PDB file of N, CA and C in Angstrom:
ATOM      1  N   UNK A   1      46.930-146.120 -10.439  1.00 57.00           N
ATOM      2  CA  UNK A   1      47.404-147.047 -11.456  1.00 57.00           C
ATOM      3  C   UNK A   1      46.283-147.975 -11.914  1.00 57.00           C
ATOM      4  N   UNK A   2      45.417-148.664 -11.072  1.00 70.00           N
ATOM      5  CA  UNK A   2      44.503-149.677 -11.319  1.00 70.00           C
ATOM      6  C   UNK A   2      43.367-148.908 -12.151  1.00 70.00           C
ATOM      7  N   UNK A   3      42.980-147.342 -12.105  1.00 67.00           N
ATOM      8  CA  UNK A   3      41.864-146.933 -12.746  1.00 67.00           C
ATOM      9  C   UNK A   3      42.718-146.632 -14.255  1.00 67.00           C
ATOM     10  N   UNK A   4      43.751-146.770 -14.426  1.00 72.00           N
ATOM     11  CA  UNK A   4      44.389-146.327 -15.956  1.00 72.00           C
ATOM     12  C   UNK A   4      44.251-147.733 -16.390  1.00 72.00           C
ATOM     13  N   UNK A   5      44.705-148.538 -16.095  1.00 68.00           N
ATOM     14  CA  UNK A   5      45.097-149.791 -16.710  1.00 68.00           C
ATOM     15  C   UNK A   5      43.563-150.443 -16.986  1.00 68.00           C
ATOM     16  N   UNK A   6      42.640-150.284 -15.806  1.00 64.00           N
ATOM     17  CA  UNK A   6      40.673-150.354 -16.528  1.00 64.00           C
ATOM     18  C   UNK A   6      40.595-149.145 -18.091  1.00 64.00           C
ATOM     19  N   UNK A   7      40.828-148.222 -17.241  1.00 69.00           N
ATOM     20  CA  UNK A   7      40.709-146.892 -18.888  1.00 69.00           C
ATOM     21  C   UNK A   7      41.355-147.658 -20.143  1.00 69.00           C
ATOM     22  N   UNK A   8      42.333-148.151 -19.850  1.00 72.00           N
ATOM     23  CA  UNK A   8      43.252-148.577 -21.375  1.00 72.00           C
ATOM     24  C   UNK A   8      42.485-149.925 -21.481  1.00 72.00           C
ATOM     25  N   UNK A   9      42.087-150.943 -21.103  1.00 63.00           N
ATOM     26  CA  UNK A   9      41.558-151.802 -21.662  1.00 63.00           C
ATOM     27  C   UNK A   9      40.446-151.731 -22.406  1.00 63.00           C
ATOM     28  N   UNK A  10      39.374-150.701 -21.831  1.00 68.00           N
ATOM     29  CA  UNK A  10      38.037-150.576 -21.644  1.00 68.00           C
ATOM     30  C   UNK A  10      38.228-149.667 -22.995  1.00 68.00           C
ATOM     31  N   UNK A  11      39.494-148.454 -23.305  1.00 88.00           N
ATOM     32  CA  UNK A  11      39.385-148.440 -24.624  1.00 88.00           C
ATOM     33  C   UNK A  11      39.946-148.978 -25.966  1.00 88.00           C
ATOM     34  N   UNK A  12      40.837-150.041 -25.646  1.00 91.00           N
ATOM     35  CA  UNK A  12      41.038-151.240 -26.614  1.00 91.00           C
ATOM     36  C   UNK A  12      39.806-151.987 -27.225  1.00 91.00           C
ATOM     37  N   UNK A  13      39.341-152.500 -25.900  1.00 92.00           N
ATOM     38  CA  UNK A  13      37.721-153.324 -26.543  1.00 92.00           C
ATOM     39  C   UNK A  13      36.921-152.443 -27.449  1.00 92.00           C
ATOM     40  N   UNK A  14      36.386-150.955 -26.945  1.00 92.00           N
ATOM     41  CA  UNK A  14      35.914-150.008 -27.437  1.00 92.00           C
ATOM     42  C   UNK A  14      36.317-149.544 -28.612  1.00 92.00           C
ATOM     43  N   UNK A  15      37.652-149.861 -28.702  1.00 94.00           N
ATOM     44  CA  UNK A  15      38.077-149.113 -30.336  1.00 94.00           C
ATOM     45  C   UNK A  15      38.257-150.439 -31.241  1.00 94.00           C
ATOM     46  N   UNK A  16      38.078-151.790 -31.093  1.00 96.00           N
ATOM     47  CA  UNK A  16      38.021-153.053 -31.664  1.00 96.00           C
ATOM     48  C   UNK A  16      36.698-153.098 -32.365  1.00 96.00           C
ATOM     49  N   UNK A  17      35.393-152.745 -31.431  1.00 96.00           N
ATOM     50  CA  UNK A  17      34.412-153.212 -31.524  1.00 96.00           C
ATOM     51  C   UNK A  17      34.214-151.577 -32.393  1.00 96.00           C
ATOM     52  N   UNK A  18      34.403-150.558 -32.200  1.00 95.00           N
ATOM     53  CA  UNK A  18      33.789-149.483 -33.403  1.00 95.00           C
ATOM     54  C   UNK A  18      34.648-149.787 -34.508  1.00 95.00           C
ATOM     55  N   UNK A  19      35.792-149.644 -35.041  1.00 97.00           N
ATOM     56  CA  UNK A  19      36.654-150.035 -35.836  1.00 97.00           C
ATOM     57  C   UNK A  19      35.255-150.930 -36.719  1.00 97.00           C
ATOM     58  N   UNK A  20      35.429-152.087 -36.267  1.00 97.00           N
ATOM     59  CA  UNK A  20      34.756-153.619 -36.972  1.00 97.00           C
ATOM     60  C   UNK A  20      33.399-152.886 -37.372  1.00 97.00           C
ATOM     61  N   UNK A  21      32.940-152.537 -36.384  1.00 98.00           N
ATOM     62  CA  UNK A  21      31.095-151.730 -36.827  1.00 98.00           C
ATOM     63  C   UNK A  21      31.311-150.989 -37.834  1.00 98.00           C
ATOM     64  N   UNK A  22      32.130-149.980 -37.874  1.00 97.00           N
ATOM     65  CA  UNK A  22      32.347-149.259 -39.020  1.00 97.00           C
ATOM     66  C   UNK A  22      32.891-149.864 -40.019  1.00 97.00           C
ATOM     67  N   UNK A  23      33.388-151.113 -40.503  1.00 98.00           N
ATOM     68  CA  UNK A  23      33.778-151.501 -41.497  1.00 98.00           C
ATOM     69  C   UNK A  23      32.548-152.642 -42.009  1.00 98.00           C
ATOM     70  N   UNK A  24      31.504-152.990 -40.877  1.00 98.00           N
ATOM     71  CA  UNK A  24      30.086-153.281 -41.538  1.00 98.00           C
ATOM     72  C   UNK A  24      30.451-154.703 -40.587  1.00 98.00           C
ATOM     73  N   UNK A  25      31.315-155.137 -40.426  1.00 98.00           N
ATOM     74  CA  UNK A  25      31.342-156.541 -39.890  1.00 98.00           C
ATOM     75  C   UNK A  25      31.013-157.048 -38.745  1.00 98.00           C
ATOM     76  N   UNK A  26      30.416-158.159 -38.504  1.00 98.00           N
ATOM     77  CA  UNK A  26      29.770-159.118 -37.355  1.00 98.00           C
ATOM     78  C   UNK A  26      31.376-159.859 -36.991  1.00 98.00           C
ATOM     79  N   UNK A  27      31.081-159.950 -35.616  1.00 98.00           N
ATOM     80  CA  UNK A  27      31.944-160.741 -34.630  1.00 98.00           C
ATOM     81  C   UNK A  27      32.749-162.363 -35.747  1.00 98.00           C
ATOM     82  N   UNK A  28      31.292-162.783 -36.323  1.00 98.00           N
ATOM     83  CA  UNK A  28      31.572-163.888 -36.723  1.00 98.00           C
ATOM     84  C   UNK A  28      32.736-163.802 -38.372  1.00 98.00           C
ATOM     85  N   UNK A  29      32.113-162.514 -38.850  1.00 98.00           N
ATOM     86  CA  UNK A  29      33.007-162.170 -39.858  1.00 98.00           C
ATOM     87  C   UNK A  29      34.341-161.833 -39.852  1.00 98.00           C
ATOM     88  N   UNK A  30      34.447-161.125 -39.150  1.00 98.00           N
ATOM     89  CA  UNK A  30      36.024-160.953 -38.299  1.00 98.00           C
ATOM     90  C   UNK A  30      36.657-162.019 -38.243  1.00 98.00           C
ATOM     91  N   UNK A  31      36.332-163.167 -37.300  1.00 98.00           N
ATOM     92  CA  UNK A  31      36.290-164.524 -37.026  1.00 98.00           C
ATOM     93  C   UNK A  31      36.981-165.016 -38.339  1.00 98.00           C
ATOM     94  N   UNK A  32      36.492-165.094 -38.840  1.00 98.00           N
ATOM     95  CA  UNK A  32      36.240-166.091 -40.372  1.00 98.00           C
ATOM     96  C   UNK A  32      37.269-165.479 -41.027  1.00 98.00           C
ATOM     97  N   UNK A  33      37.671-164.256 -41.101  1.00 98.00           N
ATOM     98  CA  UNK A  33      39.068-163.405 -41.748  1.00 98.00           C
ATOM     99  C   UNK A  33      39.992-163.900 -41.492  1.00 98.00           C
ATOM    100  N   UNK A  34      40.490-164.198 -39.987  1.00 98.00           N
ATOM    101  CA  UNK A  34      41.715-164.357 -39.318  1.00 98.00           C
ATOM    102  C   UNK A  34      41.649-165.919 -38.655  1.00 98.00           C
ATOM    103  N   UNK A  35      40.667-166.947 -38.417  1.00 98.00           N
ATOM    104  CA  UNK A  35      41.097-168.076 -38.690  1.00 98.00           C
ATOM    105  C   UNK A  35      40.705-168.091 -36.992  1.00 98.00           C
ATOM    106  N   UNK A  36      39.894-168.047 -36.669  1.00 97.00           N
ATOM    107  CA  UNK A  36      39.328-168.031 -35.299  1.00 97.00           C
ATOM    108  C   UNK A  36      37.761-167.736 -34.825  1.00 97.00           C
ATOM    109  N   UNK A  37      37.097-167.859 -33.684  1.00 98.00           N
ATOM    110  CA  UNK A  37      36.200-168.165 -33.313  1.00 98.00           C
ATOM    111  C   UNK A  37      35.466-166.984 -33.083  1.00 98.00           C
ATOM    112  N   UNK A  38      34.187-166.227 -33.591  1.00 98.00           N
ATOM    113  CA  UNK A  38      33.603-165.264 -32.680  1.00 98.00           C
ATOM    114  C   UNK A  38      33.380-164.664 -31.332  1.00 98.00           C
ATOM    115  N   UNK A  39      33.229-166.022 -30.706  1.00 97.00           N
ATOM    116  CA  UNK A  39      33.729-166.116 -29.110  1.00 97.00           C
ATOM    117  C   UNK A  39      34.963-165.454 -28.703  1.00 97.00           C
ATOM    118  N   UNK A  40      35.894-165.473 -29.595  1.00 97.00           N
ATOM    119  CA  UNK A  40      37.210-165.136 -29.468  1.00 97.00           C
ATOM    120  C   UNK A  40      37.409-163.563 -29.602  1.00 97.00           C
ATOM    121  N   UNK A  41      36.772-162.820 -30.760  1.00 98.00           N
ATOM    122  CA  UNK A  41      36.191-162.003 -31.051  1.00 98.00           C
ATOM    123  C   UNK A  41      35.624-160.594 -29.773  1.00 98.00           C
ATOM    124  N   UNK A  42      34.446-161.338 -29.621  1.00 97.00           N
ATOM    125  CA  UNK A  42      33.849-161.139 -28.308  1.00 97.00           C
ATOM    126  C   UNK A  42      34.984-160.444 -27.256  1.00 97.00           C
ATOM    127  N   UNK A  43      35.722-161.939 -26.712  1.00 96.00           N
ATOM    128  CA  UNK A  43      36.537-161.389 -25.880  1.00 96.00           C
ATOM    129  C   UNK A  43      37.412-160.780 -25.737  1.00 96.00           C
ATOM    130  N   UNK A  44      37.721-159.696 -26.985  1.00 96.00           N
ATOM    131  CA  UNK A  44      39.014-158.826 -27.257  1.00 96.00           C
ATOM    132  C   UNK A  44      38.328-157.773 -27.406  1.00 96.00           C
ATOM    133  N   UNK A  45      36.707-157.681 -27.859  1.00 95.00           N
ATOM    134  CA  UNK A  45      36.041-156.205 -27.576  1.00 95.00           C
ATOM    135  C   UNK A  45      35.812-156.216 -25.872  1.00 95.00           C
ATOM    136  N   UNK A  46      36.018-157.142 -25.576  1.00 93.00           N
ATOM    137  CA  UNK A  46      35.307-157.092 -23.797  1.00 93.00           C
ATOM    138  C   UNK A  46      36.076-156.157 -22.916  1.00 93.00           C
ATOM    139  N   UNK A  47      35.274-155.337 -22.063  1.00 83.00           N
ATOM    140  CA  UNK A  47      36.245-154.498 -21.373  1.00 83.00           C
ATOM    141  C   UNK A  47      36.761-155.050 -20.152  1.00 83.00           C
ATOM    142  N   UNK A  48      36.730-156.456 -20.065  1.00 85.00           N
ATOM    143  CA  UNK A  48      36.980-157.174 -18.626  1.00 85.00           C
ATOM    144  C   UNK A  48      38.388-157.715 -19.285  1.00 85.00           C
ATOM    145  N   UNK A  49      38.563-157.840 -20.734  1.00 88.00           N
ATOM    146  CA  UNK A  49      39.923-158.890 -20.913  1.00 88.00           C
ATOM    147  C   UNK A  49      41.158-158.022 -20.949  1.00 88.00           C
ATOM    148  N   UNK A  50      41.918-159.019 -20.799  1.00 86.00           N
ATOM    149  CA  UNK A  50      43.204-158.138 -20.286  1.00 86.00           C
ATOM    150  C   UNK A  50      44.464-159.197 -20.628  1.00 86.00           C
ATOM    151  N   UNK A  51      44.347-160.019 -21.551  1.00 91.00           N
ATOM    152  CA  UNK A  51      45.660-161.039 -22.080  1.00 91.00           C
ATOM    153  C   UNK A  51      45.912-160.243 -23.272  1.00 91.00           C
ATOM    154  N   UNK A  52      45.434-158.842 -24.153  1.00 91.00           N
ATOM    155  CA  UNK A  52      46.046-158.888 -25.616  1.00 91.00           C
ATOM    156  C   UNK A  52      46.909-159.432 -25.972  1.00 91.00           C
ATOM    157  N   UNK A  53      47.240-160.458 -27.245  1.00 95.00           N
ATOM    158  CA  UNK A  53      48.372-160.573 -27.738  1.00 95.00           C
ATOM    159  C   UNK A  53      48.770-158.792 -29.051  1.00 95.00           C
ATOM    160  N   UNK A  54      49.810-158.916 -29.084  1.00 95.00           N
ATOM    161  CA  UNK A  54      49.837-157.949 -30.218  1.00 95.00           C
ATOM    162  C   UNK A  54      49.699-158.709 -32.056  1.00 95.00           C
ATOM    163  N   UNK A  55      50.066-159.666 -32.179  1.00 96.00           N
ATOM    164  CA  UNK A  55      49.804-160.311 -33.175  1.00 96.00           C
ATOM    165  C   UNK A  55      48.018-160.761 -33.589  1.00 96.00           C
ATOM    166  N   UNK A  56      47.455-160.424 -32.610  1.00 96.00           N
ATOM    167  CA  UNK A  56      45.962-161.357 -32.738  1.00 96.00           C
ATOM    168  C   UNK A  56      45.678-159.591 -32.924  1.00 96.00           C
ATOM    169  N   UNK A  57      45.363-158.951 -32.259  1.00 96.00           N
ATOM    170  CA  UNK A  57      44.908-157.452 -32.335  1.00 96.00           C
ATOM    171  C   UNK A  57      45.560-156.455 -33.692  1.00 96.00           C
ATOM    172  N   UNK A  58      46.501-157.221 -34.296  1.00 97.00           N
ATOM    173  CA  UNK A  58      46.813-156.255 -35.761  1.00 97.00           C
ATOM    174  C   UNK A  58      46.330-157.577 -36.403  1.00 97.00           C
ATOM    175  N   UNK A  59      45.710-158.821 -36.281  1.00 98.00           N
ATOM    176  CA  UNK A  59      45.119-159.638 -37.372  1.00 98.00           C
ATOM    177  C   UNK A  59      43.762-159.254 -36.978  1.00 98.00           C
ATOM    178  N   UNK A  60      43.420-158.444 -36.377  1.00 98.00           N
ATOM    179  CA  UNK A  60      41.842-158.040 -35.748  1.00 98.00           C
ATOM    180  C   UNK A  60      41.735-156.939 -36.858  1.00 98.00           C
ATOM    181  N   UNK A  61      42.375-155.709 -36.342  1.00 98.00           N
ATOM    182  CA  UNK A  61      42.699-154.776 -36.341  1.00 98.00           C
ATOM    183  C   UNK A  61      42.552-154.450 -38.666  1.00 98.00           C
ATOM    184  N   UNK A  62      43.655-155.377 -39.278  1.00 98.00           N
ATOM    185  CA  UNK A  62      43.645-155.539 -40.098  1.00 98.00           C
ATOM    186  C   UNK A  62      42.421-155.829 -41.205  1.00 98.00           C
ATOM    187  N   UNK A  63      42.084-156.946 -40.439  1.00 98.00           N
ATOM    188  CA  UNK A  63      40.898-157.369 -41.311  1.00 98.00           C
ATOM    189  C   UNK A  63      39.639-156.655 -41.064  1.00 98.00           C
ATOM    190  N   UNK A  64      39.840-155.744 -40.521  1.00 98.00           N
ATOM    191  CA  UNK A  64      38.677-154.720 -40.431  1.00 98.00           C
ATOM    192  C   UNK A  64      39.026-153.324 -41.008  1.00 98.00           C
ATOM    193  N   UNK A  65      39.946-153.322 -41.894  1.00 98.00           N
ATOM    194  CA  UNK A  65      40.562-152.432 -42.529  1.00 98.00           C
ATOM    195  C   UNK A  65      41.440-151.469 -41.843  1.00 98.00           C
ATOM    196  N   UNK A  66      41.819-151.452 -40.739  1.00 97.00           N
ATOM    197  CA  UNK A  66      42.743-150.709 -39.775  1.00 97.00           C
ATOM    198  C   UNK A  66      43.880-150.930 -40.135  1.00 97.00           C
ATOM    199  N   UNK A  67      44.425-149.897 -38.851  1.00 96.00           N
ATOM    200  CA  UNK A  67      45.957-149.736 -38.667  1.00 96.00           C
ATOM    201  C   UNK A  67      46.237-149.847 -37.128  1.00 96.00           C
ATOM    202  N   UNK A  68      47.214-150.380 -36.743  1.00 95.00           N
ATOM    203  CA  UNK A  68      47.227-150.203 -35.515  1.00 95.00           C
ATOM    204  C   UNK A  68      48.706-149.651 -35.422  1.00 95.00           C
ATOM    205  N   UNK A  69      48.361-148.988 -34.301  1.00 92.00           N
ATOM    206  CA  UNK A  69      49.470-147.745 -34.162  1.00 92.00           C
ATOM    207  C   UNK A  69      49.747-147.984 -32.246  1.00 92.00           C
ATOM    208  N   UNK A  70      50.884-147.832 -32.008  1.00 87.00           N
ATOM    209  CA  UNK A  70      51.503-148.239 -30.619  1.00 87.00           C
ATOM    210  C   UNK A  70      51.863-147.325 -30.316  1.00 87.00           C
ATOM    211  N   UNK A  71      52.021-146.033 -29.270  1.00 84.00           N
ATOM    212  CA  UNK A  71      52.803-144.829 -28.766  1.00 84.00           C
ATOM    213  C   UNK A  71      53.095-145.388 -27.414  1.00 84.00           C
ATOM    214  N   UNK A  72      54.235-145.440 -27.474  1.00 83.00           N
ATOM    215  CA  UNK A  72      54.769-145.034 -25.901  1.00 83.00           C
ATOM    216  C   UNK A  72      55.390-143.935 -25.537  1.00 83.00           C
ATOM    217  N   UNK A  73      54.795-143.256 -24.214  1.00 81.00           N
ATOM    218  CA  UNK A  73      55.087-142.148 -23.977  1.00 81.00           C
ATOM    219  C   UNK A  73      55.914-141.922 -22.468  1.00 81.00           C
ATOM    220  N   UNK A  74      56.843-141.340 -22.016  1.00 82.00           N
ATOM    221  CA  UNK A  74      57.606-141.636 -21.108  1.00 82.00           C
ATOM    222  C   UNK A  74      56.387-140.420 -20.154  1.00 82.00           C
ATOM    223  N   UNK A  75      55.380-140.560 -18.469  1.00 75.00           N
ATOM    224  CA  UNK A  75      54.369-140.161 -18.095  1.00 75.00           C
ATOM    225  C   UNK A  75      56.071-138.627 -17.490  1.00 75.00           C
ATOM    226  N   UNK A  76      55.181-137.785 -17.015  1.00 73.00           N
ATOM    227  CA  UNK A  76      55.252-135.907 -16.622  1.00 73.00           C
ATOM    228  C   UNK A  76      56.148-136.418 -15.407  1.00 73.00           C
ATOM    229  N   UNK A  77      55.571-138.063 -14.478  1.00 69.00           N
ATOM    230  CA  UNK A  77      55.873-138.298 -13.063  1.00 69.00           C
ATOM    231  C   UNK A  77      57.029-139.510 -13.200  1.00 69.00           C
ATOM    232  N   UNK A  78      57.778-139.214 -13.945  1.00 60.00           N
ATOM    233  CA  UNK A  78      58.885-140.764 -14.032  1.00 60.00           C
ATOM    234  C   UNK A  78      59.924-139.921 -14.142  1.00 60.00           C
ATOM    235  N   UNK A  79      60.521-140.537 -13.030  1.00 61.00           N
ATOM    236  CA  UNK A  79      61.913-140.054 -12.519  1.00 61.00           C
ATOM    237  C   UNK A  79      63.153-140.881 -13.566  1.00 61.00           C
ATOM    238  N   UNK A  80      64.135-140.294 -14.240  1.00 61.00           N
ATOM    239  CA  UNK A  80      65.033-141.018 -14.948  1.00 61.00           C
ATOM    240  C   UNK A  80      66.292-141.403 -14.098  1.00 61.00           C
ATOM    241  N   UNK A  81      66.897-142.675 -14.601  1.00 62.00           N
ATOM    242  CA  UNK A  81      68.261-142.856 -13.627  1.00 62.00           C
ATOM    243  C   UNK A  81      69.539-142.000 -14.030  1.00 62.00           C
ATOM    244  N   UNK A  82      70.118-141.749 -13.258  1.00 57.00           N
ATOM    245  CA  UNK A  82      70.967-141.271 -13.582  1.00 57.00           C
ATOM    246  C   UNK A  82      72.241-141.908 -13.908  1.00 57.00           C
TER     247      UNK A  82
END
């Protein structure tokens, strides 16, 4: 469980920070879109953070010309109640 939940963060930050590169923009530009700090920025590409809000990550997400898309998938090993 603990090496999935590193994998899923590590590719949140990772797909924040290419997303933004590919749309040409600096940390600080992002920033300046959505009404917040580069620093702030920073710490939502970081693969150590782990608070996402979902509202701050589709105003991320957005102003870097994205979409953000949510799947939940029920895993092969989850037993249902009966």
């Amino acid at each position: 469980k603990g090496f999935e939940e590193e994998a899923q963060k590590l590719a949140i930050g990772e797909q924040l920070s290419r997303l933004r590169q590919e749309a040409g923009l600096t940390q600080a530009q992002v920033a300046k879109r959505i009404g917040t700090t580069a620093s702030a920025i920073s710490r939502y590409e970081n693969a150590e953070y782990d608070r996402y809000e979902l509202r701050t990550l589709q105003k991320i997400v957005r102003a870097c010309g994205g979409r953000l898309d949510i799947t939940m998938e029920s895993s092969p090993n989850t037993h249902r109640a009966a």
